CSV table of C-alpha atoms in Angstrom, one decimal:
chain,number,residue,atom,x,y,z
A,271,UNK,CA,0.0,0.0,0.0
A,272,UNK,CA,1.3,3.4,-0.9
A,273,UNK,CA,0.2,6.6,0.8
A,274,UNK,CA,0.3,10.2,-0.2
A,275,UNK,CA,0.7,13.1,2.1
A,276,UNK,CA,2.0,16.6,2.4
A,277,UNK,CA,4.7,17.4,4.8
A,278,UNK,CA,7.5,19.8,5.9
A,279,UNK,CA,11.1,18.5,6.2
A,280,UNK,CA,12.2,19.0,9.8
A,281,UNK,CA,15.3,16.9,9.8
A,282,UNK,CA,17.6,15.7,7.1
A,283,UNK,CA,20.6,13.4,7.2
A,284,UNK,CA,22.7,12.0,4.5
A,285,UNK,CA,22.4,8.2,4.4
A,286,UNK,CA,25.0,6.2,2.4
A,287,UNK,CA,26.2,7.7,-0.8
A,288,UNK,CA,23.1,9.1,-2.3
A,289,UNK,CA,20.2,8.4,0.1
A,290,UNK,CA,18.6,10.7,2.6
A,291,UNK,CA,17.1,9.9,6.0
A,292,UNK,CA,14.3,12.4,6.5
A,293,UNK,CA,12.0,13.4,9.2
A,294,UNK,CA,8.8,15.0,7.9
A,295,UNK,CA,6.0,16.6,9.8
A,296,UNK,CA,3.0,15.7,7.8
A,297,UNK,CA,-0.5,16.9,7.6
A,298,UNK,CA,-2.0,13.4,8.0
A,299,UNK,CA,0.5,11.3,9.9
A,300,UNK,CA,2.3,13.7,12.2
A,301,UNK,CA,6.0,13.2,12.6
A,302,UNK,CA,7.3,10.6,10.1
A,303,UNK,CA,10.8,9.1,9.7
A,304,UNK,CA,11.5,7.9,6.2
A,305,UNK,CA,14.3,6.9,3.9
A,306,UNK,CA,14.6,8.4,0.4
A,307,UNK,CA,16.8,5.9,-1.4
A,308,UNK,CA,19.1,7.4,-4.1
A,309,UNK,CA,17.5,10.8,-3.4
A,310,UNK,CA,20.5,12.9,-4.2
A,311,UNK,CA,20.9,11.5,-7.7
A,312,UNK,CA,19.7,14.2,-10.1
A,313,UNK,CA,17.3,11.9,-11.9
A,314,UNK,CA,15.9,10.3,-8.8
A,315,UNK,CA,12.2,10.4,-8.0
A,316,UNK,CA,13.1,12.9,-5.3
A,317,UNK,CA,14.4,15.5,-7.8
A,318,UNK,CA,18.0,15.4,-6.6
A,319,UNK,CA,17.1,15.5,-2.9
A,320,UNK,CA,15.0,17.6,-0.6
A,321,UNK,CA,16.1,20.1,2.0
A,322,UNK,CA,15.2,21.2,5.5
A,323,UNK,CA,12.1,23.3,5.6
A,324,UNK,CA,11.0,22.2,2.1
A,325,UNK,CA,7.3,21.6,1.8
A,326,UNK,CA,6.8,18.4,-0.1
A,327,UNK,CA,4.2,16.1,-1.6
A,328,UNK,CA,5.4,12.6,-0.6
A,329,UNK,CA,4.4,9.2,-1.7
A,330,UNK,CA,5.5,6.6,0.9
A,331,UNK,CA,5.3,2.9,1.8
A,332,UNK,CA,4.4,2.8,5.5
A,333,UNK,CA,6.5,0.5,7.7
A,334,UNK,CA,4.7,0.5,11.1
A,335,UNK,CA,7.2,0.8,13.9
A,336,UNK,CA,10.1,1.1,11.4
A,337,UNK,CA,11.6,3.4,8.8
A,338,UNK,CA,9.1,4.3,6.2
A,339,UNK,CA,10.2,4.2,2.5
A,340,UNK,CA,9.7,7.3,0.4
A,341,UNK,CA,8.8,6.4,-3.1
A,342,UNK,CA,8.6,9.9,-4.5
A,343,UNK,CA,8.8,13.5,-3.2
A,344,UNK,CA,8.2,16.7,-5.0
A,345,UNK,CA,9.0,20.1,-3.6
A,346,UNK,CA,5.9,22.3,-3.4
A,347,UNK,CA,6.1,26.1,-3.7
A,348,UNK,CA,6.3,28.0,-0.5
A,349,UNK,CA,8.5,29.3,2.3
A,350,UNK,CA,10.9,30.7,-0.3
A,351,UNK,CA,11.6,34.0,1.3
A,352,UNK,CA,12.8,32.2,4.4
A,353,UNK,CA,16.3,31.9,3.0
A,354,UNK,CA,16.7,35.5,2.1
A,355,UNK,CA,17.5,36.6,5.7
A,356,UNK,CA,19.4,35.0,8.6
A,357,UNK,CA,16.8,35.9,11.2
A,358,UNK,CA,14.0,34.4,9.1
A,359,UNK,CA,15.9,31.2,8.5
A,360,UNK,CA,16.8,30.8,12.1
A,361,UNK,CA,13.2,31.3,13.1
A,362,UNK,CA,12.2,28.7,10.5
A,363,UNK,CA,14.7,26.3,11.9
A,364,UNK,CA,13.2,27.1,15.4
A,365,UNK,CA,9.8,25.9,14.0
A,366,UNK,CA,11.4,22.7,12.7
A,367,UNK,CA,13.1,22.1,16.0
A,368,UNK,CA,9.9,22.5,18.0
A,369,UNK,CA,8.1,20.0,15.7
A,370,UNK,CA,11.0,17.6,15.8
A,371,UNK,CA,11.4,17.7,19.6
A,372,UNK,CA,7.8,18.3,20.7
A,373,UNK,CA,5.7,16.0,18.6
A,374,UNK,CA,5.3,12.2,18.5
A,375,UNK,CA,5.8,9.7,15.7
A,376,UNK,CA,2.8,9.0,13.5
A,377,UNK,CA,0.4,10.9,15.7
A,378,UNK,CA,-1.7,13.1,13.4
A,379,UNK,CA,-2.0,16.7,14.5
A,380,UNK,CA,-3.5,18.5,11.5
A,381,UNK,CA,-3.9,21.7,13.4
A,382,UNK,CA,-0.2,21.8,14.3
A,383,UNK,CA,0.7,21.1,10.7
A,384,UNK,CA,-1.5,24.0,9.6
A,385,UNK,CA,0.0,26.3,12.2
A,386,UNK,CA,3.5,25.4,11.2
A,387,UNK,CA,2.8,25.8,7.5
A,388,UNK,CA,1.1,29.2,8.0
A,389,UNK,CA,4.0,30.3,10.2
A,390,UNK,CA,6.7,29.3,7.8
A,391,UNK,CA,4.7,31.0,5.0
A,392,UNK,CA,4.5,34.2,7.0
A,393,UNK,CA,8.1,34.0,8.1
A,394,UNK,CA,9.2,34.2,4.4
A,395,UNK,CA,7.9,37.7,4.3
A,396,UNK,CA,8.4,38.8,7.9
A,397,UNK,CA,10.4,41.8,9.1
A,398,UNK,CA,10.1,40.5,12.7
A,399,UNK,CA,10.7,36.8,12.5
A,400,UNK,CA,11.4,36.6,16.3
A,401,UNK,CA,7.8,37.7,17.0
A,402,UNK,CA,6.4,35.2,14.5
A,403,UNK,CA,8.4,32.5,16.1
A,404,UNK,CA,7.2,33.5,19.6
A,405,UNK,CA,3.6,33.4,18.3
A,406,UNK,CA,4.2,30.0,16.8
A,407,UNK,CA,5.8,28.6,20.0
A,408,UNK,CA,2.9,30.0,22.1
A,409,UNK,CA,0.2,28.4,20.0
A,410,UNK,CA,2.2,25.2,19.6
A,411,UNK,CA,2.6,24.8,23.3
A,412,UNK,CA,-1.1,25.4,23.7
A,413,UNK,CA,-1.8,22.7,21.1
A,414,UNK,CA,0.3,20.1,23.0
A,415,UNK,CA,-1.3,21.1,26.3
A,416,UNK,CA,1.6,23.1,27.7
A,417,UNK,CA,0.3,26.6,27.6
A,418,UNK,CA,1.9,28.6,30.4
A,419,UNK,CA,-0.2,29.7,33.3
A,420,UNK,CA,0.1,33.5,33.5
A,421,UNK,CA,-2.9,34.7,35.6
A,422,UNK,CA,-1.8,33.1,38.9
A,423,UNK,CA,1.0,31.1,40.5
A,424,UNK,CA,1.4,27.9,38.4
A,425,UNK,CA,2.7,26.2,41.5
A,426,UNK,CA,0.2,27.0,44.3
A,427,UNK,CA,-2.6,28.8,42.4
A,428,UNK,CA,-2.1,31.9,44.6
A,429,UNK,CA,-1.7,35.4,43.4
A,430,UNK,CA,1.3,36.3,41.2
A,431,UNK,CA,1.4,40.1,41.5
A,432,UNK,CA,0.8,42.1,38.4
A,433,UNK,CA,2.7,45.3,37.5
A,434,UNK,CA,6.1,44.0,38.8
A,435,UNK,CA,8.7,41.5,37.7
A,436,UNK,CA,7.6,37.9,38.4
A,437,UNK,CA,9.4,34.6,38.4
A,438,UNK,CA,8.8,32.0,35.7
A,439,UNK,CA,9.3,28.3,36.1
A,440,UNK,CA,9.0,25.9,33.2
A,441,UNK,CA,8.9,23.0,35.6
A,442,UNK,CA,5.9,24.5,37.3
A,443,UNK,CA,4.4,25.6,34.0
A,444,UNK,CA,4.1,29.3,34.3
A,445,UNK,CA,4.6,32.3,36.5
A,446,UNK,CA,5.2,31.7,40.2
A,447,UNK,CA,4.5,33.8,43.3
A,448,UNK,CA,7.3,35.0,45.6
A,449,UNK,CA,6.7,32.3,48.2
A,450,UNK,CA,6.9,29.5,45.7
A,451,UNK,CA,9.9,31.0,44.1
A,452,UNK,CA,11.7,31.2,47.4
A,453,UNK,CA,10.6,27.7,48.3
A,454,UNK,CA,11.9,26.2,45.0
A,455,UNK,CA,15.4,27.5,45.9
A,456,UNK,CA,16.3,27.5,42.2
A,457,UNK,CA,17.3,30.6,40.3
A,458,UNK,CA,14.2,31.4,38.3
A,459,UNK,CA,13.8,33.3,35.1
A,460,UNK,CA,12.3,36.8,35.7
A,461,UNK,CA,9.5,38.2,33.5
A,462,UNK,CA,9.0,41.9,33.4
A,463,UNK,CA,5.3,43.0,33.2
A,464,UNK,CA,5.6,43.8,29.4
A,465,UNK,CA,7.0,40.3,28.7
A,466,UNK,CA,4.2,38.7,30.7
A,467,UNK,CA,1.7,40.9,28.8
A,468,UNK,CA,3.2,39.8,25.5
A,469,UNK,CA,2.9,36.1,26.5
A,470,UNK,CA,-0.7,36.7,27.4
A,471,UNK,CA,-1.4,38.4,24.1
A,472,UNK,CA,0.2,35.6,22.1
A,473,UNK,CA,-1.7,33.0,24.2
A,474,UNK,CA,-4.9,34.8,23.3
A,475,UNK,CA,-4.1,34.3,19.7
A,476,UNK,CA,-3.2,37.8,18.8
A,477,UNK,CA,-1.4,37.6,15.4
A,478,UNK,CA,2.3,38.4,15.4
A,479,UNK,CA,1.7,41.3,13.1
A,480,UNK,CA,-0.5,43.1,15.7
A,481,UNK,CA,2.0,42.9,18.6
A,482,UNK,CA,4.9,45.4,18.9
A,483,UNK,CA,7.0,44.2,21.8
A,484,UNK,CA,10.3,45.9,22.8
A,485,UNK,CA,13.4,43.9,22.3
A,486,UNK,CA,13.9,43.0,26.0
A,487,UNK,CA,10.3,41.8,26.5
A,488,UNK,CA,10.5,39.7,23.4
A,489,UNK,CA,13.7,38.2,24.5
A,490,UNK,CA,12.3,37.3,27.9
A,491,UNK,CA,9.1,36.0,26.5
A,492,UNK,CA,11.0,33.8,24.0
A,493,UNK,CA,13.3,32.5,26.7
A,494,UNK,CA,10.2,31.5,28.8
A,495,UNK,CA,8.7,29.7,25.8
A,496,UNK,CA,12.0,28.1,25.0
A,497,UNK,CA,12.2,26.8,28.6
A,498,UNK,CA,8.7,25.2,28.2
A,499,UNK,CA,9.6,23.7,24.9
A,500,UNK,CA,12.8,22.2,26.4
A,501,UNK,CA,10.6,20.2,28.8
A,502,UNK,CA,9.0,18.5,25.9
A,503,UNK,CA,11.9,17.0,24.1
A,504,UNK,CA,14.0,13.9,24.6
A,505,UNK,CA,16.9,16.1,24.0
A,506,UNK,CA,18.2,17.9,27.1
A,507,UNK,CA,18.9,21.2,25.4
A,508,UNK,CA,17.9,23.2,22.4
A,509,UNK,CA,21.0,23.5,20.3
A,510,UNK,CA,19.5,26.3,18.3
A,511,UNK,CA,19.9,28.5,21.4
A,512,UNK,CA,23.7,28.2,21.1
A,513,UNK,CA,23.6,29.5,17.6
A,514,UNK,CA,21.3,32.4,18.3
A,515,UNK,CA,23.4,33.4,21.3
A,516,UNK,CA,26.6,33.5,19.2
A,517,UNK,CA,24.8,35.9,16.8
A,518,UNK,CA,23.6,38.1,19.6
A,519,UNK,CA,27.1,38.2,21.1
A,520,UNK,CA,28.9,38.7,17.8
A,521,UNK,CA,30.8,42.0,17.9
A,522,UNK,CA,30.2,42.4,14.2
A,523,UNK,CA,26.4,42.4,14.7
A,524,UNK,CA,24.9,45.3,12.9
B,22,UNK,CA,35.3,-23.1,5.1
B,23,UNK,CA,38.3,-22.5,7.3
B,24,UNK,CA,40.3,-19.4,6.4
B,25,UNK,CA,43.4,-17.8,7.7
B,26,UNK,CA,43.2,-15.1,10.3
B,27,UNK,CA,44.9,-12.5,8.1
B,28,UNK,CA,42.5,-13.0,5.2
B,29,UNK,CA,39.6,-12.8,7.6
B,30,UNK,CA,40.9,-9.6,9.1
B,31,UNK,CA,41.5,-8.1,5.6
B,32,UNK,CA,37.9,-8.9,4.6
B,33,UNK,CA,36.6,-7.4,7.9
B,34,UNK,CA,38.5,-4.2,7.2
B,35,UNK,CA,37.4,-4.0,3.6
B,36,UNK,CA,33.8,-4.5,4.7
B,37,UNK,CA,34.0,-1.4,6.8
B,38,UNK,CA,34.5,0.8,3.6
B,39,UNK,CA,31.5,2.6,2.2
B,40,UNK,CA,29.5,0.7,-0.3
B,41,UNK,CA,31.5,-2.5,0.3
B,42,UNK,CA,29.4,-5.5,1.4
B,43,UNK,CA,30.5,-8.9,2.4
B,44,UNK,CA,30.6,-10.2,-1.1
B,45,UNK,CA,32.5,-7.3,-2.5
B,46,UNK,CA,35.0,-7.6,0.5
B,47,UNK,CA,35.5,-11.2,-0.4
B,48,UNK,CA,36.1,-10.4,-4.1
B,49,UNK,CA,38.6,-7.6,-3.3
B,50,UNK,CA,40.4,-9.7,-0.8
B,51,UNK,CA,40.8,-12.5,-3.3
B,52,UNK,CA,42.0,-10.0,-5.9
B,53,UNK,CA,44.6,-8.6,-3.5
B,54,UNK,CA,45.7,-12.1,-2.6
B,55,UNK,CA,46.2,-12.9,-6.3
B,56,UNK,CA,48.2,-9.7,-7.0
B,57,UNK,CA,52.0,-9.7,-7.1
B,58,UNK,CA,53.3,-8.7,-3.7
B,59,UNK,CA,54.7,-5.4,-4.9
B,60,UNK,CA,51.4,-4.3,-6.3
B,61,UNK,CA,49.4,-5.2,-3.2
B,62,UNK,CA,52.0,-3.6,-0.9
B,63,UNK,CA,51.9,-0.4,-3.0
B,64,UNK,CA,48.2,-0.1,-2.0
B,65,UNK,CA,49.1,-0.7,1.6
B,66,UNK,CA,51.9,2.0,1.4
B,67,UNK,CA,49.5,4.5,-0.3
B,68,UNK,CA,47.0,4.0,2.6
B,69,UNK,CA,49.7,4.4,5.2
B,70,UNK,CA,51.1,7.6,3.4
B,71,UNK,CA,47.7,9.2,3.3
B,72,UNK,CA,47.2,8.6,7.0
B,73,UNK,CA,50.7,9.7,8.0
B,74,UNK,CA,51.4,12.6,5.7
B,75,UNK,CA,48.1,14.4,5.1
B,76,UNK,CA,47.2,17.1,7.5
B,77,UNK,CA,45.2,20.3,7.5
B,78,UNK,CA,46.8,23.2,5.7
B,79,UNK,CA,47.9,25.7,8.3
B,80,UNK,CA,46.5,28.6,6.3
B,81,UNK,CA,43.2,27.4,4.7
B,82,UNK,CA,42.4,24.1,6.4
B,83,UNK,CA,42.5,22.1,3.2
B,84,UNK,CA,44.4,18.9,2.7
B,85,UNK,CA,48.2,19.4,2.7
B,86,UNK,CA,51.3,17.2,2.9
B,87,UNK,CA,53.5,19.9,4.2
B,88,UNK,CA,52.6,23.0,6.1
B,89,UNK,CA,50.7,24.5,3.2
B,90,UNK,CA,48.3,22.9,0.6
B,91,UNK,CA,49.2,23.0,-3.1
B,92,UNK,CA,46.8,26.0,-3.6
B,93,UNK,CA,48.2,28.1,-0.7
B,94,UNK,CA,51.8,27.2,-1.9
B,95,UNK,CA,51.1,28.4,-5.4
B,96,UNK,CA,52.3,32.0,-5.8
B,97,UNK,CA,50.2,32.4,-9.0
B,98,UNK,CA,46.9,32.1,-7.2
B,99,UNK,CA,45.0,35.3,-6.5
B,100,UNK,CA,45.1,35.6,-2.7
B,101,UNK,CA,42.8,38.6,-2.8
B,102,UNK,CA,39.8,36.4,-3.7
B,103,UNK,CA,39.0,34.0,-0.9
B,104,UNK,CA,36.5,31.2,-1.5
B,105,UNK,CA,34.8,29.7,1.7
B,106,UNK,CA,33.8,26.1,1.4
B,107,UNK,CA,32.3,23.7,4.0
B,108,UNK,CA,34.8,20.9,3.5
B,109,UNK,CA,38.0,19.9,1.7
B,110,UNK,CA,35.9,17.8,-0.7
B,111,UNK,CA,34.2,20.9,-1.9
B,112,UNK,CA,37.5,22.6,-2.4
B,113,UNK,CA,38.6,19.6,-4.5
B,114,UNK,CA,35.4,19.8,-6.6
B,115,UNK,CA,35.9,23.5,-7.3
B,116,UNK,CA,39.6,22.9,-8.2
B,117,UNK,CA,38.5,20.3,-10.7
B,118,UNK,CA,36.6,23.0,-12.6
B,119,UNK,CA,39.7,25.0,-13.2
B,120,UNK,CA,37.4,28.1,-13.1
B,121,UNK,CA,38.6,29.6,-9.9
B,122,UNK,CA,42.1,31.1,-9.5
B,123,UNK,CA,41.7,32.5,-6.0
B,124,UNK,CA,42.5,30.7,-2.7
B,125,UNK,CA,40.3,28.9,-0.2
B,126,UNK,CA,39.1,28.7,3.4
B,127,UNK,CA,37.7,25.4,4.7
B,128,UNK,CA,35.2,25.9,7.4
B,129,UNK,CA,35.1,22.3,8.5
B,130,UNK,CA,31.4,21.9,8.3
B,131,UNK,CA,28.3,24.1,8.2
B,132,UNK,CA,26.3,25.8,10.9
B,133,UNK,CA,23.4,23.6,12.0
B,134,UNK,CA,21.2,24.8,14.8
B,135,UNK,CA,19.3,21.5,14.7
B,136,UNK,CA,22.4,19.4,15.2
B,137,UNK,CA,24.0,21.8,17.6
B,138,UNK,CA,26.8,22.9,15.3
B,139,UNK,CA,27.6,26.5,16.3
B,140,UNK,CA,30.1,29.1,14.9
B,141,UNK,CA,32.7,28.1,17.5
B,142,UNK,CA,32.7,24.6,16.1
B,143,UNK,CA,33.9,25.9,12.7
B,144,UNK,CA,36.9,27.9,11.7
B,145,UNK,CA,35.0,31.2,11.6
B,146,UNK,CA,37.5,33.0,13.8
B,147,UNK,CA,40.4,31.9,11.5
B,148,UNK,CA,38.5,33.2,8.5
B,149,UNK,CA,37.9,36.6,10.2
B,150,UNK,CA,41.6,36.7,11.1
B,151,UNK,CA,42.6,36.1,7.5
B,152,UNK,CA,40.3,38.9,6.3
B,153,UNK,CA,41.4,41.3,9.0
B,154,UNK,CA,45.0,40.6,8.2
B,155,UNK,CA,44.4,42.5,4.9
B,156,UNK,CA,44.9,41.7,1.3
B,157,UNK,CA,41.5,40.1,0.7
B,158,UNK,CA,39.3,42.0,-1.7
B,159,UNK,CA,36.4,39.5,-2.1
B,160,UNK,CA,35.1,36.6,-0.1
B,161,UNK,CA,33.1,34.1,-2.2
B,162,UNK,CA,30.7,32.1,-0.1
B,163,UNK,CA,30.6,28.6,-1.6
B,164,UNK,CA,28.7,26.8,1.1
B,165,UNK,CA,26.1,24.3,-0.2
B,166,UNK,CA,22.7,25.7,-1.4
B,167,UNK,CA,20.9,24.0,1.5
B,168,UNK,CA,19.0,25.6,4.4
B,169,UNK,CA,22.1,25.1,6.6
B,170,UNK,CA,24.5,26.2,3.9
B,171,UNK,CA,22.4,29.3,3.4
B,172,UNK,CA,22.3,29.9,7.1
B,173,UNK,CA,26.1,29.6,7.2
B,174,UNK,CA,26.5,32.0,4.3
B,175,UNK,CA,24.1,34.6,5.8
B,176,UNK,CA,25.9,34.3,9.1
B,177,UNK,CA,29.3,34.8,7.5
B,178,UNK,CA,27.9,37.8,5.6
B,179,UNK,CA,26.9,39.3,8.9
B,180,UNK,CA,30.3,39.0,10.5
B,181,UNK,CA,32.3,39.8,7.3
B,182,UNK,CA,30.3,42.9,6.2
B,183,UNK,CA,31.7,45.2,8.9
B,184,UNK,CA,35.2,44.4,7.7
B,185,UNK,CA,34.6,46.2,4.4
B,186,UNK,CA,35.3,43.2,2.2
B,187,UNK,CA,33.1,42.4,-0.9
B,188,UNK,CA,31.1,39.3,-0.1
B,189,UNK,CA,29.6,37.2,-3.0
B,190,UNK,CA,27.7,33.9,-3.1
B,191,UNK,CA,28.1,31.2,-5.7
B,192,UNK,CA,25.3,31.1,-8.3
B,193,UNK,CA,22.5,28.6,-8.0
B,194,UNK,CA,19.8,27.3,-10.2
B,195,UNK,CA,19.7,24.8,-13.1
B,196,UNK,CA,22.5,22.4,-13.5
B,197,UNK,CA,24.4,22.4,-16.8
B,198,UNK,CA,22.9,19.8,-19.1
B,199,UNK,CA,19.6,19.7,-17.1
B,200,UNK,CA,16.2,20.5,-18.4
B,201,UNK,CA,13.6,22.9,-17.2
B,202,UNK,CA,10.9,20.2,-17.4
B,203,UNK,CA,12.7,18.1,-14.8
B,204,UNK,CA,13.9,20.8,-12.5
B,205,UNK,CA,12.3,21.3,-9.0
B,206,UNK,CA,10.4,24.5,-8.3
B,207,UNK,CA,13.1,25.8,-5.9
B,208,UNK,CA,15.8,25.2,-8.6
B,209,UNK,CA,13.7,27.0,-11.2
B,210,UNK,CA,13.0,29.9,-8.9
B,211,UNK,CA,16.7,30.3,-8.2
B,212,UNK,CA,17.4,30.2,-11.9
B,213,UNK,CA,14.9,32.9,-12.6
B,214,UNK,CA,16.0,35.1,-9.7
B,215,UNK,CA,19.6,34.7,-10.5
B,216,UNK,CA,19.4,35.3,-14.2
B,217,UNK,CA,22.3,37.1,-15.8
B,218,UNK,CA,22.7,39.3,-18.8
B,219,UNK,CA,23.6,37.4,-22.0
B,220,UNK,CA,26.4,39.1,-23.9
B,221,UNK,CA,27.9,38.5,-27.3
B,222,UNK,CA,31.4,39.2,-26.1
B,223,UNK,CA,31.1,36.2,-23.8
B,224,UNK,CA,32.1,38.1,-20.7
B,225,UNK,CA,31.0,36.2,-17.6
B,226,UNK,CA,29.0,38.0,-14.9
B,227,UNK,CA,31.8,37.4,-12.4
B,228,UNK,CA,34.3,38.9,-14.7
B,229,UNK,CA,32.1,41.9,-15.3
B,230,UNK,CA,31.6,42.4,-11.6
B,231,UNK,CA,35.3,42.5,-10.9
């Protein structure tokens, strides 16, 4: 039996001389690992190979519990502008990373696929990719049941005061009150009121184009979302953070 | 069938090579066994030499037998044009074209946020040092036209631009001998966006840009 689906390439590894081992996030089958034999040959049924963040139409032979076999892939138009700017591309790879680490094999999640495809499409034209990525991460976390608690202490349910900096704990799942923060003993991330408001706004579904955060608030909100995403994956850390950090610290940064 | 330890070991070692299965390993081992000693040992010596003599060029990171690789040792090469590649294999492929007369810088990979490869894992600092040392007019970014290759190129652009050097990217699009009908949409889009003026005098866009 051969199946057809549409997917986004979220991981790609070279496999033997000409084959590729791909992880797709698909509209119908969720995360899917598959091998594309001979993909890198120019006349293969995979058009010379597919790349990370390509949106593809895929025909595959399912191998339950094993590595699926891709019979044919064709790259569909879309996401093109992603590659024109480093910040867009990094945000796009952030989407791929969330899908790779935060979803499960062959567990359909059409709403997450639609969210990812829409986000990548918008990122291709975005002047503020960081905000788009934060909006994606917020909605993605909500879709997988990990939306942060922002109205009250995520640990005890008590009041987490508004209008002043507040602690944020990914382990607790949101903002924490002073007492719980002190009790945890750990150094917690601090959210300034504007960052908390931004997280609320994104959680309420406000489109990225309609929020105008300052740089520090965006950085804090993204860090909080990243902490939450980190709790999802099998991998202990999000390597993309290292890359972004280097860019921020680069003395040559514009 | 009983076989000698050394033949068994040879087959095991051959079987570790890419694309060599058990049958192929058996065939090659039998072939080596049948060769005159001098021919078989020449292969052994070649393997030993490669492992013992080849090292990274102290200037570009390419493959060298001495301190410098053949390109860096060649005084006729244009040291003002520096081509950045992901690996020594890419340098070899570009050299095979005979179309590039500048020098190289081998990064030792490409940035990969998904696999945790960050700038400090590559020879980015060495590249910046070479450019800062002066004498480089143009840096040609010849990383692969993949998402990670593009991210690497865009990152390098960001750190090179303040140094006042011209930064170019190798062209992308349709392969020579390919057909439009069989090209993928990204390939065609690249080809259209990167179209160049056709001139009767045959001057290449790169030559015109210089």
